[in-house]
PDB file of C-alpha atoms in Angstrom:
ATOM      1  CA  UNK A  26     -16.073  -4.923 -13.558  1.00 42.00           C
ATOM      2  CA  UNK A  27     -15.165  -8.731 -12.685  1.00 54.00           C
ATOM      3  CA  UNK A  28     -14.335  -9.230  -9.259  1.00 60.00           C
ATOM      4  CA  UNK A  29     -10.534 -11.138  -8.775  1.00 69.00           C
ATOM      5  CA  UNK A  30     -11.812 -13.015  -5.999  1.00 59.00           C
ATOM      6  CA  UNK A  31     -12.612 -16.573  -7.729  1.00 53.00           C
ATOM      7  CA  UNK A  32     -10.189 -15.657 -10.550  1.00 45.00           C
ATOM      8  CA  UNK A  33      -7.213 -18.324 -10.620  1.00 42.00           C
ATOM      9  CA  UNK A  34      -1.695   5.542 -16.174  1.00 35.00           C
ATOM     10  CA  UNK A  35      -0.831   8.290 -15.034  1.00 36.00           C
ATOM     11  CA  UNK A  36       2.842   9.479 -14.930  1.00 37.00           C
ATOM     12  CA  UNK A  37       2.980   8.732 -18.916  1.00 35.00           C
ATOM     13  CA  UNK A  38       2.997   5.226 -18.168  1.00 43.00           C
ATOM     14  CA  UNK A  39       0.531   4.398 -20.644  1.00 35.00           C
ATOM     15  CA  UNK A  40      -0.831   1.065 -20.842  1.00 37.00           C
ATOM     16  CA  UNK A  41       2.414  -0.964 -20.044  1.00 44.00           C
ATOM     17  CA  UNK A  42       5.033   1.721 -20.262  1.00 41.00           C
ATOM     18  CA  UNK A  43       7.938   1.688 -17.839  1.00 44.00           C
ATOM     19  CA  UNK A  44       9.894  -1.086 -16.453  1.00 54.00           C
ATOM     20  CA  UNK A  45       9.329  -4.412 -17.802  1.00 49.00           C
ATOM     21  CA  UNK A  46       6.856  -4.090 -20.561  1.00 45.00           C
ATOM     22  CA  UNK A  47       8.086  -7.211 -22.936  1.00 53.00           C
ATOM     23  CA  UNK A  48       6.819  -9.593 -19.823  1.00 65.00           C
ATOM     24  CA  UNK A  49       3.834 -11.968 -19.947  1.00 74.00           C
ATOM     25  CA  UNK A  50       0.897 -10.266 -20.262  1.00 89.00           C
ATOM     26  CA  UNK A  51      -1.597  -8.615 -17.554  1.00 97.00           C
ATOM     27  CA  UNK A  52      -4.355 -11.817 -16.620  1.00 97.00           C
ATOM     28  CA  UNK A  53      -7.591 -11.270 -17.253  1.00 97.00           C
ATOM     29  CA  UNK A  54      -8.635 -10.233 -13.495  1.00 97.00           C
ATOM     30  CA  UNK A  55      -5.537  -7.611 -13.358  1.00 98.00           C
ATOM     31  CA  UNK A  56      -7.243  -5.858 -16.797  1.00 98.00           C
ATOM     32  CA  UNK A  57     -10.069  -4.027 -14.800  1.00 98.00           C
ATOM     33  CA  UNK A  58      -7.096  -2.754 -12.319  1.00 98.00           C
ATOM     34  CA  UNK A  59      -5.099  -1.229 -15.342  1.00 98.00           C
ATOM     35  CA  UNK A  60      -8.080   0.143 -16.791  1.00 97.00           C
ATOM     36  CA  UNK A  61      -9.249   1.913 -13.536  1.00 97.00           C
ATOM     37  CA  UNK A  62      -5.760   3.619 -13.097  1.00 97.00           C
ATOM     38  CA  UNK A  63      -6.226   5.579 -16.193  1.00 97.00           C
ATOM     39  CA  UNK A  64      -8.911   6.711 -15.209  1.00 97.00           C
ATOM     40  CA  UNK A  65      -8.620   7.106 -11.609  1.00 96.00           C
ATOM     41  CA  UNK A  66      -8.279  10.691 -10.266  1.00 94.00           C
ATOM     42  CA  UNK A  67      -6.454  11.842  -6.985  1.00 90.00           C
ATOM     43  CA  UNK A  68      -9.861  12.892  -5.567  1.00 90.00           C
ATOM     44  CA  UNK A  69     -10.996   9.459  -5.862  1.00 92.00           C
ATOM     45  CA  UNK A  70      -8.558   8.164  -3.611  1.00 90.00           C
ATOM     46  CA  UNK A  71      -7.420  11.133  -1.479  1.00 83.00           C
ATOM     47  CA  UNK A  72      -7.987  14.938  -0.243  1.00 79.00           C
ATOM     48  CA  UNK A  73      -4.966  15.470  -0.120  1.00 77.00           C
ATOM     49  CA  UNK A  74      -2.761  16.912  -3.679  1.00 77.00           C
ATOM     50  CA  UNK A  75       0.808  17.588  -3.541  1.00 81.00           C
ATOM     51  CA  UNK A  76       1.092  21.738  -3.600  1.00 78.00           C
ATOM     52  CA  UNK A  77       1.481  23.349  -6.719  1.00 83.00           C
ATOM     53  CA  UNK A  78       5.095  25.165  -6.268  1.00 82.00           C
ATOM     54  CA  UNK A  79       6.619  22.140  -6.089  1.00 79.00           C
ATOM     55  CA  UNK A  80       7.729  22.026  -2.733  1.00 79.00           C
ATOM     56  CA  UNK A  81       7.107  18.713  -1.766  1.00 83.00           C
ATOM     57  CA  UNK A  82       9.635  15.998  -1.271  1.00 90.00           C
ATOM     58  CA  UNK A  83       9.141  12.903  -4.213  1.00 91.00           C
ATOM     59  CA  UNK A  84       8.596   9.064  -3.100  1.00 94.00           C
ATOM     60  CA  UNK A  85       6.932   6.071  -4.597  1.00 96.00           C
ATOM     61  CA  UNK A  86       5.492   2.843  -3.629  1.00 96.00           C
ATOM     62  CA  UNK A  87       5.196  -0.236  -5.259  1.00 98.00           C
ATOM     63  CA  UNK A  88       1.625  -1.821  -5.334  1.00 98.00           C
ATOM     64  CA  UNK A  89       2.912  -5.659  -6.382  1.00 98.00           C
ATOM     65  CA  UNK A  90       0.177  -8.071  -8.268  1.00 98.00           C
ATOM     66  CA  UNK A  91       1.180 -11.452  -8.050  1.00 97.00           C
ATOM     67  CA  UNK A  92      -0.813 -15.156  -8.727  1.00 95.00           C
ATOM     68  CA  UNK A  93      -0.243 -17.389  -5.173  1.00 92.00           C
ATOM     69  CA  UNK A  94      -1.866 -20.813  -4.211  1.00 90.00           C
ATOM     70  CA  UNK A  95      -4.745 -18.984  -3.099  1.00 93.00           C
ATOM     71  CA  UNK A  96      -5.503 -16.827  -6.345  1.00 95.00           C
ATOM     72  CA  UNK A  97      -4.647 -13.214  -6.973  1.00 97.00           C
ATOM     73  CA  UNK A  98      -2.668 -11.477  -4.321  1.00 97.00           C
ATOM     74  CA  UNK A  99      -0.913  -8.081  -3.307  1.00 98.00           C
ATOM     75  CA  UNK A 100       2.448  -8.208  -1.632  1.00 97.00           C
ATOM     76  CA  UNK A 101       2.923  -5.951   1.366  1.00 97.00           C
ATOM     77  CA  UNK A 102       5.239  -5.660   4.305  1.00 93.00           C
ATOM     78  CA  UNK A 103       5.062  -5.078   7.615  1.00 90.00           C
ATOM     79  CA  UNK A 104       7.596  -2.659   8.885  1.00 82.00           C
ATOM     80  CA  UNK A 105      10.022  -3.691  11.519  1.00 69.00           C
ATOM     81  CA  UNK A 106       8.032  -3.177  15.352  1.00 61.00           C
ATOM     82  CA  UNK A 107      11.017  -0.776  16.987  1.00 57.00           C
ATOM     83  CA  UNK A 108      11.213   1.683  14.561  1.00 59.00           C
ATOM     84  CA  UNK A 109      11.179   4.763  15.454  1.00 60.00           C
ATOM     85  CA  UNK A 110       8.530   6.192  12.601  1.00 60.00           C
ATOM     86  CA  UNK A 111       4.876   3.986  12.071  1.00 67.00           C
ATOM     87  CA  UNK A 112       6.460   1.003  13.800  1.00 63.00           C
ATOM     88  CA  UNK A 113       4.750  -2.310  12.892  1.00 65.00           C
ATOM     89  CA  UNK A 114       2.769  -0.920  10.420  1.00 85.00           C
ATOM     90  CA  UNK A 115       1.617  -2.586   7.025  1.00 92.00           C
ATOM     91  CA  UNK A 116       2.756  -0.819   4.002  1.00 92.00           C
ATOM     92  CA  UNK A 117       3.939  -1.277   0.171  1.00 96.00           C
ATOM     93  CA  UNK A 118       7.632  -1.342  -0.296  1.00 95.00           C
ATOM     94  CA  UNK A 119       8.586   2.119  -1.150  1.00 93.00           C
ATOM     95  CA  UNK A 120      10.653   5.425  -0.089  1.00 91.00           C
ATOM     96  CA  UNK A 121      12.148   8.386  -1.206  1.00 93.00           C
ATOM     97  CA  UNK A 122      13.120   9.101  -4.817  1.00 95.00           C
ATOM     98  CA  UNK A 123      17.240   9.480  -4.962  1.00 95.00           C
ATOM     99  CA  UNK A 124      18.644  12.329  -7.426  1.00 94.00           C
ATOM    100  CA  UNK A 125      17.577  11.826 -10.951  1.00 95.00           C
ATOM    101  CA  UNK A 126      15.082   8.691 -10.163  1.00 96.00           C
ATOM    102  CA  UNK A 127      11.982   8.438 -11.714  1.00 97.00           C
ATOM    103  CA  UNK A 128       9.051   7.053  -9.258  1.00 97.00           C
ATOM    104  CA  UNK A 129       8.548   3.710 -11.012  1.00 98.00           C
ATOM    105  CA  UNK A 130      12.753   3.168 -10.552  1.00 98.00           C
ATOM    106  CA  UNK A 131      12.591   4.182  -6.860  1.00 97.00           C
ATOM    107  CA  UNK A 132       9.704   1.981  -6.166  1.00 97.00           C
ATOM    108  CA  UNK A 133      11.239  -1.098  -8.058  1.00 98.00           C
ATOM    109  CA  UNK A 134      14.842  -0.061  -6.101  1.00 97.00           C
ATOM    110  CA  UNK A 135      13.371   0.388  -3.086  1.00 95.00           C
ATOM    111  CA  UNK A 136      11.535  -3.131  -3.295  1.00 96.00           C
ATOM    112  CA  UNK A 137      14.962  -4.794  -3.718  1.00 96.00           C
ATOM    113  CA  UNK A 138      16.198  -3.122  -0.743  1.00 95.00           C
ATOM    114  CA  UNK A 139      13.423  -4.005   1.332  1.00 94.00           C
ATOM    115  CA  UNK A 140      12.785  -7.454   0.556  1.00 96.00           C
ATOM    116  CA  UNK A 141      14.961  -8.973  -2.284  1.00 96.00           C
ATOM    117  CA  UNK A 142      12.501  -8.364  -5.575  1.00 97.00           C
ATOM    118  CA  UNK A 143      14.228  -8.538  -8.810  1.00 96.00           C
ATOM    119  CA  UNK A 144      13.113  -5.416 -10.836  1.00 96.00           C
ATOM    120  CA  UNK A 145      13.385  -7.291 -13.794  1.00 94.00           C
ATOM    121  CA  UNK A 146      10.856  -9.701 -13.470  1.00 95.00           C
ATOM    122  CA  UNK A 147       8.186  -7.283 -12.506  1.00 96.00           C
ATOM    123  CA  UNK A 148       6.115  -5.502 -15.737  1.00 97.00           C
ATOM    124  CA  UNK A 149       4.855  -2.258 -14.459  1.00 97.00           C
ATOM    125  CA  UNK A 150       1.960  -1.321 -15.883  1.00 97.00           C
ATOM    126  CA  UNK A 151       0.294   2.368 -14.535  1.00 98.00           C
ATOM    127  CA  UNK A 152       0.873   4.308 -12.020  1.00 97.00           C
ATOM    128  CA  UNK A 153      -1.922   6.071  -9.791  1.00 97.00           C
ATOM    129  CA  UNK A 154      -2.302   9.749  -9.116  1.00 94.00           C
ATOM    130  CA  UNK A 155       0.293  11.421  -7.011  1.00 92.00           C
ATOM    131  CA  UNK A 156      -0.681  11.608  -3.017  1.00 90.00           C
ATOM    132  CA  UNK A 157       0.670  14.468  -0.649  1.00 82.00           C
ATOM    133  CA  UNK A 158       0.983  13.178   2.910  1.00 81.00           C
ATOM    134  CA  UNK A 159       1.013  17.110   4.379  1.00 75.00           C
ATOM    135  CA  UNK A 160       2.545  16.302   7.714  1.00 71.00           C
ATOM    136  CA  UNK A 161       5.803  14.962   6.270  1.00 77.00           C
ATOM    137  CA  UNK A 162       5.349  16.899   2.888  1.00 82.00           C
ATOM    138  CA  UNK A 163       5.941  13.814   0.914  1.00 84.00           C
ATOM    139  CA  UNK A 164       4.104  13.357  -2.567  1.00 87.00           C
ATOM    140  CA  UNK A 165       3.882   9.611  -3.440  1.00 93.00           C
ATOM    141  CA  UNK A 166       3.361   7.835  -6.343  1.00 95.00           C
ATOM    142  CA  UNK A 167       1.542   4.066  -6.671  1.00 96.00           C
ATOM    143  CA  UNK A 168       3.410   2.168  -9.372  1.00 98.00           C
ATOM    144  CA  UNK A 169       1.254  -0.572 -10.110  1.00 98.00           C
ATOM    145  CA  UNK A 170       3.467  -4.003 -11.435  1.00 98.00           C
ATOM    146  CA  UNK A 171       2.359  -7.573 -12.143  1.00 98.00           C
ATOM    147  CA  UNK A 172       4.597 -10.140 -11.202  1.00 96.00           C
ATOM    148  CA  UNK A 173       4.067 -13.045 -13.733  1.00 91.00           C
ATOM    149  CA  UNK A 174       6.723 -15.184 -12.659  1.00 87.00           C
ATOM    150  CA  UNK A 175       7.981 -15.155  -8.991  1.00 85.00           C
ATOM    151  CA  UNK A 176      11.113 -16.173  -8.150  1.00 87.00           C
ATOM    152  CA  UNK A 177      10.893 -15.424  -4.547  1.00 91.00           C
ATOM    153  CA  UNK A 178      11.753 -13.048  -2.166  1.00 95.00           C
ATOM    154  CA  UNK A 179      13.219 -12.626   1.509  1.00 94.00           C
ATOM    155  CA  UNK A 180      13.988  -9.916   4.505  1.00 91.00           C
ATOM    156  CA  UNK A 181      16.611  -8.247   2.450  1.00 90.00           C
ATOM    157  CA  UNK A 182      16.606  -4.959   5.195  1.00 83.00           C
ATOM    158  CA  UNK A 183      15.333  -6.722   9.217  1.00 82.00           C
ATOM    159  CA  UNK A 184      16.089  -2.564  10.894  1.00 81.00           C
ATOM    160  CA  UNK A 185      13.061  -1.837   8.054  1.00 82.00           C
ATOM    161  CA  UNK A 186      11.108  -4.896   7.642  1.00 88.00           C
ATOM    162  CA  UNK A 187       9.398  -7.499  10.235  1.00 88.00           C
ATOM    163  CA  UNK A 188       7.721  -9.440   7.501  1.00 90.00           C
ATOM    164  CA  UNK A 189       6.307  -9.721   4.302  1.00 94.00           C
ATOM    165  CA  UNK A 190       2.395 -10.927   3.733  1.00 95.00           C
ATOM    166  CA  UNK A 191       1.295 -12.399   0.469  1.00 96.00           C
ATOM    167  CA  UNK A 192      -2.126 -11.240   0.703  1.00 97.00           C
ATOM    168  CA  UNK A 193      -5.123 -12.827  -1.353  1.00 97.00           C
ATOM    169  CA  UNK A 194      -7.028 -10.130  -2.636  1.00 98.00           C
ATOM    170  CA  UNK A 195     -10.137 -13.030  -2.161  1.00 97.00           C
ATOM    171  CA  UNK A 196      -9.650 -12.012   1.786  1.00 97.00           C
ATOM    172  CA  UNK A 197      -9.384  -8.429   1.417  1.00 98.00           C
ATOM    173  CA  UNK A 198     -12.898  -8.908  -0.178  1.00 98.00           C
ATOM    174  CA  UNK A 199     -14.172 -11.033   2.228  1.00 98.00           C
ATOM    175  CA  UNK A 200     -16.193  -8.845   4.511  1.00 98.00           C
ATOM    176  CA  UNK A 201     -15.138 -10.667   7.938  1.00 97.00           C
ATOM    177  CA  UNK A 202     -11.737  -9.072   7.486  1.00 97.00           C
ATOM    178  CA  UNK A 203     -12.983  -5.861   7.030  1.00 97.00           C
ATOM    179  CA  UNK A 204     -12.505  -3.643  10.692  1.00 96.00           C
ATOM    180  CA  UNK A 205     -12.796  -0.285  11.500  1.00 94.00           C
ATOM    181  CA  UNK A 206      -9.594   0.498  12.933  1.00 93.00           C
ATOM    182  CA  UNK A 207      -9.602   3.212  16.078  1.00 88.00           C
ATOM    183  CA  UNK A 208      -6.622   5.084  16.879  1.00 84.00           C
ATOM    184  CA  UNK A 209      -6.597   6.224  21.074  1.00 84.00           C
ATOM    185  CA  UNK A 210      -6.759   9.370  19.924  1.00 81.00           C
ATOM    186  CA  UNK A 211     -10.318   9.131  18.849  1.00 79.00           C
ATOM    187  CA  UNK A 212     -10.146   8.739  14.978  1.00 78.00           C
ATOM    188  CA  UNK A 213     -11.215   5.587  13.211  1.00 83.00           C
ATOM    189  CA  UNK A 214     -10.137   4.213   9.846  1.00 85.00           C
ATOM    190  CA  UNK A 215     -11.129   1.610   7.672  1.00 90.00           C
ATOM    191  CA  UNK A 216      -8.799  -1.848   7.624  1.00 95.00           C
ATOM    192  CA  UNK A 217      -8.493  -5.122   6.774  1.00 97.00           C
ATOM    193  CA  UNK A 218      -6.980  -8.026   9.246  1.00 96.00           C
ATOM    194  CA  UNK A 219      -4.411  -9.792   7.255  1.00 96.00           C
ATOM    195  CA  UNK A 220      -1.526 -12.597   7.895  1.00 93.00           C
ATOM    196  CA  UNK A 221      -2.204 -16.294   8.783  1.00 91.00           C
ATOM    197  CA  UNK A 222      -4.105 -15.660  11.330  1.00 91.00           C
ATOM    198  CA  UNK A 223      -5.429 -12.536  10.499  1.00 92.00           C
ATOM    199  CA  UNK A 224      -4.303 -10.808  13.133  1.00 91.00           C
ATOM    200  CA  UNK A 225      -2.222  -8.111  11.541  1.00 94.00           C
ATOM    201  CA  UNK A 226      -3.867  -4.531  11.200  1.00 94.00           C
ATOM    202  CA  UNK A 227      -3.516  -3.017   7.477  1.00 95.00           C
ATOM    203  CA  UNK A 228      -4.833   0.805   7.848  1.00 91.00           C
ATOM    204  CA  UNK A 229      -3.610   3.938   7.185  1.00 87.00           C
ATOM    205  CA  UNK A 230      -1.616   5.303   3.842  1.00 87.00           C
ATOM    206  CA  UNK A 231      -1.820   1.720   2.664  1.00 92.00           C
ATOM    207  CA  UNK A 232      -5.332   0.537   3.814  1.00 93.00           C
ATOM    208  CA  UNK A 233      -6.566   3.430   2.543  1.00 91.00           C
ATOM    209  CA  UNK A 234      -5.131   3.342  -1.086  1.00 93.00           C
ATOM    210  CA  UNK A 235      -6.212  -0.991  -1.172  1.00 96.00           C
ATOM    211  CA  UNK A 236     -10.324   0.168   0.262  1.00 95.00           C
ATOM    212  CA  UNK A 237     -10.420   3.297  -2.247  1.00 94.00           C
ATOM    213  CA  UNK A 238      -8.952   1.370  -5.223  1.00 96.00           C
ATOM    214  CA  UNK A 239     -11.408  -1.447  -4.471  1.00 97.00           C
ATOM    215  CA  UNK A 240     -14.502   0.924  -4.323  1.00 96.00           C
ATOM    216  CA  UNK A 241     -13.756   2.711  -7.201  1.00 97.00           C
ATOM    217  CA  UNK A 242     -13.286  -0.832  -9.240  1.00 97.00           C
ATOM    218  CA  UNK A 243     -16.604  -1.856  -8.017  1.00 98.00           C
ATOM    219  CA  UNK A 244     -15.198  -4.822  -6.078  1.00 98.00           C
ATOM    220  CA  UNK A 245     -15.740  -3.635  -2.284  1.00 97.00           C
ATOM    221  CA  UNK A 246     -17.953  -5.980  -0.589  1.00 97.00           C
ATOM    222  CA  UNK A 247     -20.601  -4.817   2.210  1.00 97.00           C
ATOM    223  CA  UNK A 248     -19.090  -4.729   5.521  1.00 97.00           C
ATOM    224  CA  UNK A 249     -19.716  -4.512   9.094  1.00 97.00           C
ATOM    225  CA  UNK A 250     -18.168  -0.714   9.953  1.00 94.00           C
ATOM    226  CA  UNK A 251     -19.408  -1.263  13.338  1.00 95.00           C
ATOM    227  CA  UNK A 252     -16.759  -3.763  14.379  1.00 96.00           C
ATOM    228  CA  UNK A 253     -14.053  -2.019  15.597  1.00 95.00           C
ATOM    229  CA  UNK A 254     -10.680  -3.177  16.560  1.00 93.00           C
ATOM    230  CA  UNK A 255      -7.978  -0.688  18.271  1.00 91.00           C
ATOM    231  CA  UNK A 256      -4.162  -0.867  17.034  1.00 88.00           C
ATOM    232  CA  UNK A 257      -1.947  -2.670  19.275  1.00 83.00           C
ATOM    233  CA  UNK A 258       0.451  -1.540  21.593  1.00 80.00           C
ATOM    234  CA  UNK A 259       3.447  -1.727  19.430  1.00 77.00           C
ATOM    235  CA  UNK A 260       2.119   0.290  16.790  1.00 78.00           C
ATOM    236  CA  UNK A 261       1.662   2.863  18.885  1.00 79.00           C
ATOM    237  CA  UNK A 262       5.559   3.461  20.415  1.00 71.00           C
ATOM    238  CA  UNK A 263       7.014   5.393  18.212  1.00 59.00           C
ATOM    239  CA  UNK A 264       8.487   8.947  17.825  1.00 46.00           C
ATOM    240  CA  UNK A 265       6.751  11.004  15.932  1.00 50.00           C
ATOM    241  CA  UNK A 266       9.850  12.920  14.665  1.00 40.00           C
ATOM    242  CA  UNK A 267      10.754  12.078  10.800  1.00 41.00           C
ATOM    243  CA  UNK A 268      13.827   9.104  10.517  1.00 35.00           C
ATOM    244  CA  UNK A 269      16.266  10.217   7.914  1.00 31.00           C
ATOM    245  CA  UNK A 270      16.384   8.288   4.900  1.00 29.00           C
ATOM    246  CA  UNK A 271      13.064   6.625   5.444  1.00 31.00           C
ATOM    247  CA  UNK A 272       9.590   7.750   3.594  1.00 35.00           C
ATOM    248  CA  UNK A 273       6.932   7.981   6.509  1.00 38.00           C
ATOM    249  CA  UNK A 274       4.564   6.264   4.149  1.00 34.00           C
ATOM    250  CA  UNK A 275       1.678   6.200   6.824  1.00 35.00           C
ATOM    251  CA  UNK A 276       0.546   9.876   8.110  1.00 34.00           C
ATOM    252  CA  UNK A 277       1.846  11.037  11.492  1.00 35.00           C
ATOM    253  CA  UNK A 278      -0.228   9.817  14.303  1.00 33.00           C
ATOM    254  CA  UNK A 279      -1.974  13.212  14.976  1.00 35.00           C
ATOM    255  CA  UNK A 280      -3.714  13.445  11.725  1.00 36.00           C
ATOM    256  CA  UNK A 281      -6.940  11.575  10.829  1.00 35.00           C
ATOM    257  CA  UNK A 282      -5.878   8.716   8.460  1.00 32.00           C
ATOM    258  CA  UNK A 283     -10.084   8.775   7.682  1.00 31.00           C
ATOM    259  CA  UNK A 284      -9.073  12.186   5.281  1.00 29.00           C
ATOM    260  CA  UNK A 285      -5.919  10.083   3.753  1.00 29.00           C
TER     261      UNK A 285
END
C-alpha cells in the first residue's frame, strides 16, 4: 500500500455510507485507509471486544483526515490539563452516544462540541471495529471522515479541551517521533511526540488505534523502541473515578495501555 507521507466498513457503512457521502471524493493516499477498514478486524487493533450481552455502555470517536500545508494530516485534541479523568491527554474528539444516536452522529456531534467542526462538511467514509475499554465498560467506535474542505475550527468546550493539533501523518511516520512511552507504574506503551515542538505525548486509547492502523496498512516505519520518554507530571493528577458525562476514552491508569 502507498505510504501518505510524500502524498500532497464496518457498522454498515459501506464504502462512503453515513454522513456526508455526496462530498468530494476520498484522495488517492486516503484510498488504502478506506480499504483497510473493511477489512480490518478488532483483533488487529485490540484484545479487548465489547461483551456479548450487551452490557456495555456505547461511544464513538471521530478519526478526522484532512489535507494541511504540510500534506495529509489527522486532527486530534488534547484534553484540558485539570480534568479530573486522563488530564492532558491526546485523544480524537468523541464521547458517549445520547438516546437513539448512531456512533457516526455522536462522533460528528461530539466534534462540534469539542472544537467547532461542522458535520456537514465532513464525508464519513468507514468505521473500524468496535473497542471495549473494560475498566470503564465503554465500547467505542472509530468513524473514519475526510475533510475535503476545511473551514476551520476553534476551542468550542476550554473545561474539555486544551488544544487541538493538526498532525501530519508525514511525522507520525517519521521514526524520530516515535517513543516508547513509560507510565510510573512500570508499563510502557508505544507513542508518538506531536505539536510544534513535539513535545506533546500521544499514547494510550488513541496512540494505540494511530500505531495499529499504521502497521496493519503497511506504513509503520522502523523505530527506535528503546527510547523511552515518561509522561509528564500533569498527565498524571487525576482521579481515577469516572466524570459524568464524559467518555474516558484513554484506559484507567492501572491497566496496561500495551494490551489496548
Amino acid at each position: 500500500m502507498s505510504d501518505p507521507g510524500g502524498a500532497g466498513g464496518h457498522g454498515g457503512l459501506g464504502g462512503d455510507g453515513g454522513h456526508g457521502g455526496s462530498l468530494a471524493p476520498l484522495p488517492e493516499w486516503l484510498l488504502p485507509v478506506q480499504q483497510g477498514a473493511a477489512s480490518i478486524t478488532a483483533d488487529h487493533l485490540t484484545r479487548f471486544t465489547p461483551p456479548a450481552d450487551g452490557s456495555a455502555r456505547l461511544g464513538a470517536v471521530l478519526m478526522l483526515f484532512a489535507e494541511g500545508a504540510q500534506g495529509p494530516e489527522l486532527l486530534l485534541t488534547e484534553r484540558a490539563h485539570d480534568m479530573r479523568s486522563h488530564p492532558g491527554q491526546v485523544s480524537f474528539p468523541g464521547g458517549g452516544l445520547d438516546p437513539g444516536e448512531t456512533a457516526v452522529q455522536a462522533a460528528l456531534r461530539e466534534a462540534e462540541e469539542e472544537v467547532g467542526l461542522e458535520p456537514a462538511e465532513v464525508r464519513v467514509f468507514a468505521t473500524l471495529p468496535d473497542l471495549w475499554l473494560p475498566p470503564s465498560n465503554f465500547a467505542v467506535t472509530p468513524v473514519l471522515g475526510w475533510w475535503a474542505h476545511p473551514s476551520g475550527v476553534h476551542i468550542a468546550s476550554r473545561d474539555e479541551v486544551h488544544a487541538i493539533h493538526h498532525v501530519p501523518i508525514s511525522e507520525l511516520l517519521d521514526p524520530t517521533h516515535r517513543v516508547t512511552v513509560r507510565h510510573p507504574r512500570g508499563y510502557q506503551s508505544p507513542g508518538f511526540m506531536i505539536g510544534p515542538d513535539n513535545d506533546v505525548i500521544l499514547w494510550g486509547f488513541t496512540g494505540g488505534i494511530i500505531a495499529k492502523l499504521f502497521d496493519f496498512l503497511g506504513w509503520t516505519q522502523p523505530w527506535d523502541e528503546t527510547r523511552v520518554r515518561d509522561l509528564p507530571d500533569y498527565m498524571l493528577a487525576a482521579d481515577p473515578r469516572p466524570t459524568p458525562g464524559l467518555l474516558d476514552i484513554e484506559d484507567e491508569p492501572d491497566r496496561p495501555h500495551e494490551d489496548i
